[in-house]
Amino acid sequence: MLLRLLLLLALCGAGSAAMVVSVSLRGSWRIRSGNGSLELPAEVPGCVHSALFHQRLIQDPYYRFNNLNYRWIALDNWTYIKKFKIPFDISKWLKVKLVFEGIDTVAVVLLNNIPVGETDNMFRSYSFDITHVVQAVNILEVHFQSPVIYADQRSKVHTHYSVPPNCPPRVQDGECHVNFIRKAQCSFSWDWGPSFPTQGIWKDVRIEAYNICHLNYFTFTPIYDNNIQEWNLEIESSFDVISSKPVLGQAIIAIPELKIQQTNSIELHHGERIVKLFVKIDKSVTIETWWPHGHGNQTGYNMTVLFKLDGGLSFEKSAKVYFRTVELIEEPIKGSRGLSFYFKINGLPIFLKGSNWIPPDSFQDRVTSALLRLLLQSVVDANMNAVRVWGGGIYEQDEFYELCDELGIMVWQDFMFACALYPTDQDFMDSVRAEVAYQVRRLKSHPSVITWSGNNENEAALVLNWYDIQSSNLSTYIDDYVTLYVKNIRRIVFEGDQTRPFITSSPTNGAKSTAEGWLSENPYDPNYGDVHFYDYVGDCWNWKIFPKARFVSEYGYQSWPSFSTLEKVSSKEDWSYESKFAHHRQHFTDGNYKMLHQAELHFKLPQSADQLRKFKDTIYITQVMQAQCVKTETEFYRRSRSEIVHGEGHTMGALYWQLNDIWQAPSWSSLEYGGKWKMLHYFARHFFAPLLPVGFENEDVFFIYGVSDLHSDHKMMLTVRVHAWSSLEPVCSETTKPFVMKAGESALLYDKPVAELLRGCTNCTRQSCVVSFYLSTDRELLSPTNYHFLSSPKEAKGLHKANISATISQQGDTFVFHLKTSAVAPFVWLDVGSLPGRFSDNGFLMTEETRTVFFYPWKPTNESELERSFHVTSLADIY
């Protein structure tokens, strides 16, 4: 059966000879297994797993143990097939190309049984000349090779030395030698995700036919000339010119809001030709710059570039242009060894507040526009201004970066190399060079992308010898590291983009690593660059275990996702913390034990005789533990921004691990698979607030720092209250005299010995009372209300089970929850099960009898549905 095609005709002048035709091959294809025993319909873009699922030949791949049950899919060699007609007269076109925007991963492409190209990299586009092969009716076949078998074969061919690691830890149930294939590294498994090495055409595919010439790509870069304080715009376009005669014409650039209308004469000669255009923007024109979320507007300007060429041929491109500068500042700090490490945006030092982004699904065809917007809106709703696109996933789709531009989310962009050493043979390097050049071209016009980073943790892996390399062989691997990340990736980045910094690795010592031959003796040195920090044994309530580093780009603790998320992919026999499912879903060695160890330091563990109740309570306590741990750590980093203590400090970034989930499982995330907020994400909304009081103890003295991300000084007061666990009325309260909180600083606001603080509060002890505090003016609250536990909650005296009721009403599209409690309640958790949406606050300490919380639904719902689904838990409920 001939399948319907989408035909896009760009009529670019008089007569068909001047046309460019683009025929999309999206939509219905067929796929066939290696031995032909299975043949079925498939959608493009898509993958084999999704096709099998949609035809009900397999269950949801995420259900229970299906990552093991469906391993056979990745081990087979699948073929994609499409029969189609060309809806134009082929004889009238001088060149016809087949273009794949993304193909996953290793494949041979045949048109009418004739090989026209091969692919080996999912991170780049491919274009194949089919001029002499295409017919009126065609059969297109894409013969995929199993990525698992390909990676294994490539590792065996690399005989002169091994390239570790060979295989992931057994707990991950993963595949081996992922470092030999240019594919999402986490697709072979990770410590938070399953092994689903997909095969498929994961982006658009089309046929292009043209005469004279064709526009291959179009990109641009705003550049600020600091010497003359003037903005310029560099525009780069690539043409495939098939005319033997020069093609003359004009390039007309228009940015109406900036009063720009510029015409350039161009002359194109036969072959692949690059046209570079330069626009000087008049200094008299006011340009509004792009700012990160919380620091200003995300102003952009509509630009059109029209190429009018001989013969009536024309190409028009439209884009949004944003103007912003970025600098990575590494300079000496008074009173401290080492160098600073922070970003300036438009000349202003910005503290990066955010988290690390991983692929939101193993199957990219399930990552919809709606899901991307939901996840990224949740970033800014939690007062974050940055995400790090981690190097073991994918370079995200265009819409991701467009949303980051729109929402003001800064992107730290890793290249896709993670936790491994890599080969540097000719084929591999050719593939990587094409990948990097393509991605730099694609992404450099986005203001959200503020830095490139060569890899995730590979400098540390090599220097700290994670893979037990013999010292006599170390020089070989060092040479490979420098060859890959410095002599190739770094060079290609700077050839294509000199407007943003490049960091060879994360973590790295930055300028110190560079000076030491790109590999520093201790990449985790807190006085240089960025660090990653994890400690599951030490007490996370003890801020002294955390590094007072310049920039912390990874840190975190695990928790389990909510029961409503797990329920979709499990059965009743799985609903226990000791079940086979609970162990199978945990891909981090001893991860389930480490969560309970950390929780037990400060909380009583659930002891219910009811297995399901105990499982739900355990999920709850892991989320409480995670939220409180990451809160303590993040607040430490935020209050360290303006001080040097014992030679360390000036922290200017906190990106916790990790933002989102790839499936329903325990992980470090604050957003569950599908986007539901964990308790941590609600906490992040507070601990990343633009103005925040931070409380902590040192040597039995209670300190409160003020932290400001604001651009101007503000006059305010600090109120400190002490509450008894046994009373809904504050025991005592004090408010400071008005003071000025300076812009972009942290400062000590309050210090008092705990004994003195409690002495003025009747019958208060560390065990019987808790402290809350906030910043305000006479008229309004300026910060979230923060709190400080004077003892572990498991030692709390006077803490009773709270009877918390809710009255639900609707106001427009929002629902209002009027809460009433019978007792002080810590970690109050409001849950509406699988109803999608988020609350205005959650996981909070309820110290007053009533509280109003709003629920923002992501899909239409009603009061009765919410009442049926609503459940509230506070800490004493699990005892």
Tab-separated table of N, CA, C and O in Angstrom, residues 233-273:
chain	number	residue	atom	x	y	z
A	233	LEU	N	25.867	41.203	15.050
A	233	LEU	CA	25.229	39.918	14.810
A	233	LEU	C	25.940	39.225	13.658
A	233	LEU	O	26.087	39.810	12.575
A	234	GLU	N	26.427	38.011	13.910
A	234	GLU	CA	27.045	37.202	12.861
A	234	GLU	C	26.041	36.146	12.412
A	234	GLU	O	25.503	35.404	13.234
A	235	ILE	N	25.797	36.082	11.121
A	235	ILE	CA	24.856	35.109	10.548
A	235	ILE	C	25.640	34.213	9.597
A	235	ILE	O	26.390	34.702	8.744
A	236	GLU	N	25.470	32.913	9.771
A	236	GLU	CA	26.188	31.960	8.929
A	236	GLU	C	25.194	31.028	8.256
A	236	GLU	O	24.315	30.466	8.901
A	237	SER	N	25.342	30.888	6.941
A	237	SER	CA	24.473	29.999	6.173
A	237	SER	C	25.320	29.126	5.262
A	237	SER	O	26.343	29.559	4.737
A	238	SER	N	24.871	27.900	5.082
A	238	SER	CA	25.573	26.961	4.212
A	238	SER	C	24.675	26.610	3.029
A	238	SER	O	23.501	26.252	3.210
A	239	PHE	N	25.238	26.717	1.825
A	239	PHE	CA	24.504	26.398	0.596
A	239	PHE	C	25.179	25.251	-0.138
A	239	PHE	O	26.412	25.166	-0.190
A	240	ASP	N	24.369	24.390	-0.705
A	240	ASP	CA	24.858	23.396	-1.656
A	240	ASP	C	24.542	23.931	-3.062
A	240	ASP	O	23.378	23.967	-3.472
A	241	VAL	N	25.597	24.353	-3.751
A	241	VAL	CA	25.422	24.991	-5.063
A	241	VAL	C	25.742	23.959	-6.142
A	241	VAL	O	26.865	23.465	-6.230
A	242	ILE	N	24.738	23.633	-6.950
A	242	ILE	CA	24.972	22.644	-8.004
A	242	ILE	C	25.078	23.298	-9.378
A	242	ILE	O	25.447	22.653	-10.364
A	243	SER	N	24.768	24.575	-9.424
A	243	SER	CA	24.929	25.307	-10.688
A	243	SER	C	26.411	25.457	-11.007
A	243	SER	O	27.217	25.770	-10.130
A	244	SER	N	26.777	25.229	-12.260
A	244	SER	CA	28.179	25.406	-12.662
A	244	SER	C	28.536	26.883	-12.798
A	244	SER	O	29.702	27.261	-12.731
A	245	LYS	N	27.510	27.713	-12.972
A	245	LYS	CA	27.737	29.149	-13.071
A	245	LYS	C	27.547	29.794	-11.697
A	245	LYS	O	26.772	29.306	-10.876
A	246	PRO	N	28.232	30.901	-11.421
A	246	PRO	CA	28.013	31.615	-10.158
A	246	PRO	C	26.546	32.031	-10.025
A	246	PRO	O	25.897	32.391	-11.000
A	247	VAL	N	26.052	31.926	-8.790
A	247	VAL	CA	24.684	32.321	-8.483
A	247	VAL	C	24.750	33.634	-7.715
A	247	VAL	O	25.325	33.704	-6.629
A	248	LEU	N	24.181	34.664	-8.302
A	248	LEU	CA	24.213	35.989	-7.678
A	248	LEU	C	22.896	36.264	-6.962
A	248	LEU	O	21.863	35.682	-7.286
A	249	GLY	N	22.968	37.177	-6.017
A	249	GLY	CA	21.732	37.528	-5.336
A	249	GLY	C	21.967	38.468	-4.175
A	249	GLY	O	23.044	39.072	-4.037
A	250	GLN	N	20.946	38.572	-3.335
A	250	GLN	CA	21.002	39.465	-2.183
A	250	GLN	C	20.554	38.719	-0.927
A	250	GLN	O	19.723	37.810	-0.985
A	251	ALA	N	21.136	39.123	0.201
A	251	ALA	CA	20.675	38.661	1.510
A	251	ALA	C	20.098	39.864	2.233
A	251	ALA	O	20.796	40.853	2.455
A	252	ILE	N	18.820	39.792	2.560
A	252	ILE	CA	18.123	40.920	3.184
A	252	ILE	C	17.795	40.536	4.628
A	252	ILE	O	17.050	39.574	4.870
A	253	ILE	N	18.370	41.261	5.552
A	253	ILE	CA	18.207	40.979	6.987
A	253	ILE	C	17.286	42.040	7.576
A	253	ILE	O	17.536	43.241	7.422
A	254	ALA	N	16.245	41.601	8.278
A	254	ALA	CA	15.303	42.544	8.873
A	254	ALA	C	15.044	42.184	10.330
A	254	ALA	O	14.699	41.034	10.645
A	255	ILE	N	15.252	43.163	11.224
A	255	ILE	CA	14.854	43.060	12.629
A	255	ILE	C	14.065	44.332	12.923
A	255	ILE	O	14.627	45.342	13.368
A	256	PRO	N	12.763	44.344	12.623
A	256	PRO	CA	11.984	45.590	12.671
A	256	PRO	C	12.061	46.338	13.993
A	256	PRO	O	12.188	47.568	14.002
A	257	GLU	N	12.000	45.604	15.123
A	257	GLU	CA	12.000	46.282	16.425
A	257	GLU	C	13.305	47.030	16.699
A	257	GLU	O	13.342	47.944	17.521
A	258	LEU	N	14.388	46.610	16.024
A	258	LEU	CA	15.676	47.293	16.182
A	258	LEU	C	15.974	48.199	14.994
A	258	LEU	O	17.115	48.654	14.827
A	259	LYS	N	14.963	48.399	14.162
A	259	LYS	CA	15.087	49.286	12.990
A	259	LYS	C	16.222	48.847	12.072
A	259	LYS	O	16.955	49.667	11.521
A	260	ILE	N	16.341	47.527	11.914
A	260	ILE	CA	17.396	46.975	11.058
A	260	ILE	C	16.785	46.453	9.768
A	260	ILE	O	15.858	45.632	9.783
A	261	GLN	N	17.287	46.961	8.659
A	261	GLN	CA	16.925	46.470	7.324
A	261	GLN	C	18.211	46.576	6.504
A	261	GLN	O	18.583	47.647	6.049
A	262	GLN	N	18.909	45.462	6.361
A	262	GLN	CA	20.238	45.484	5.728
A	262	GLN	C	20.257	44.543	4.529
A	262	GLN	O	19.770	43.417	4.600
A	263	THR	N	20.822	45.021	3.430
A	263	THR	CA	20.918	44.209	2.216
A	263	THR	C	22.386	43.988	1.864
A	263	THR	O	23.169	44.945	1.808
A	264	ASN	N	22.764	42.726	1.660
A	264	ASN	CA	24.118	42.366	1.257
A	264	ASN	C	24.070	41.647	-0.086
A	264	ASN	O	23.201	40.791	-0.305
A	265	SER	N	25.004	41.984	-0.958
A	265	SER	CA	25.141	41.232	-2.213
A	265	SER	C	25.936	39.961	-1.941
A	265	SER	O	26.927	39.980	-1.198
A	266	ILE	N	25.500	38.843	-2.521
A	266	ILE	CA	26.234	37.589	-2.340
A	266	ILE	C	26.459	36.932	-3.694
A	266	ILE	O	25.710	37.157	-4.645
A	267	GLU	N	27.504	36.131	-3.763
A	267	GLU	CA	27.837	35.388	-4.976
A	267	GLU	C	28.238	33.980	-4.563
A	267	GLU	O	29.161	33.783	-3.778
A	268	LEU	N	27.479	32.995	-5.059
A	268	LEU	CA	27.693	31.605	-4.684
A	268	LEU	C	28.300	30.840	-5.849
A	268	LEU	O	27.801	30.893	-6.970
A	269	HIS	N	29.376	30.100	-5.553
A	269	HIS	CA	30.045	29.277	-6.565
A	269	HIS	C	29.765	27.800	-6.303
A	269	HIS	O	29.362	27.409	-5.203
A	270	HIS	N	30.004	27.015	-7.288
A	270	HIS	CA	29.704	25.576	-7.245
A	270	HIS	C	30.328	24.905	-6.020
A	270	HIS	O	31.455	25.172	-5.651
A	271	GLY	N	29.547	24.016	-5.386
A	271	GLY	CA	30.032	23.252	-4.234
A	271	GLY	C	29.350	23.677	-2.938
A	271	GLY	O	28.357	24.403	-2.941
A	272	GLU	N	29.881	23.192	-1.814
A	272	GLU	CA	29.370	23.587	-0.501
A	272	GLU	C	29.942	24.955	-0.164
A	272	GLU	O	31.160	25.111	-0.062
A	273	ARG	N	29.093	25.937	0.016
A	273	ARG	CA	29.533	27.314	0.223
A	273	ARG	C	28.959	27.884	1.519
A	273	ARG	O	27.776	27.735	1.806
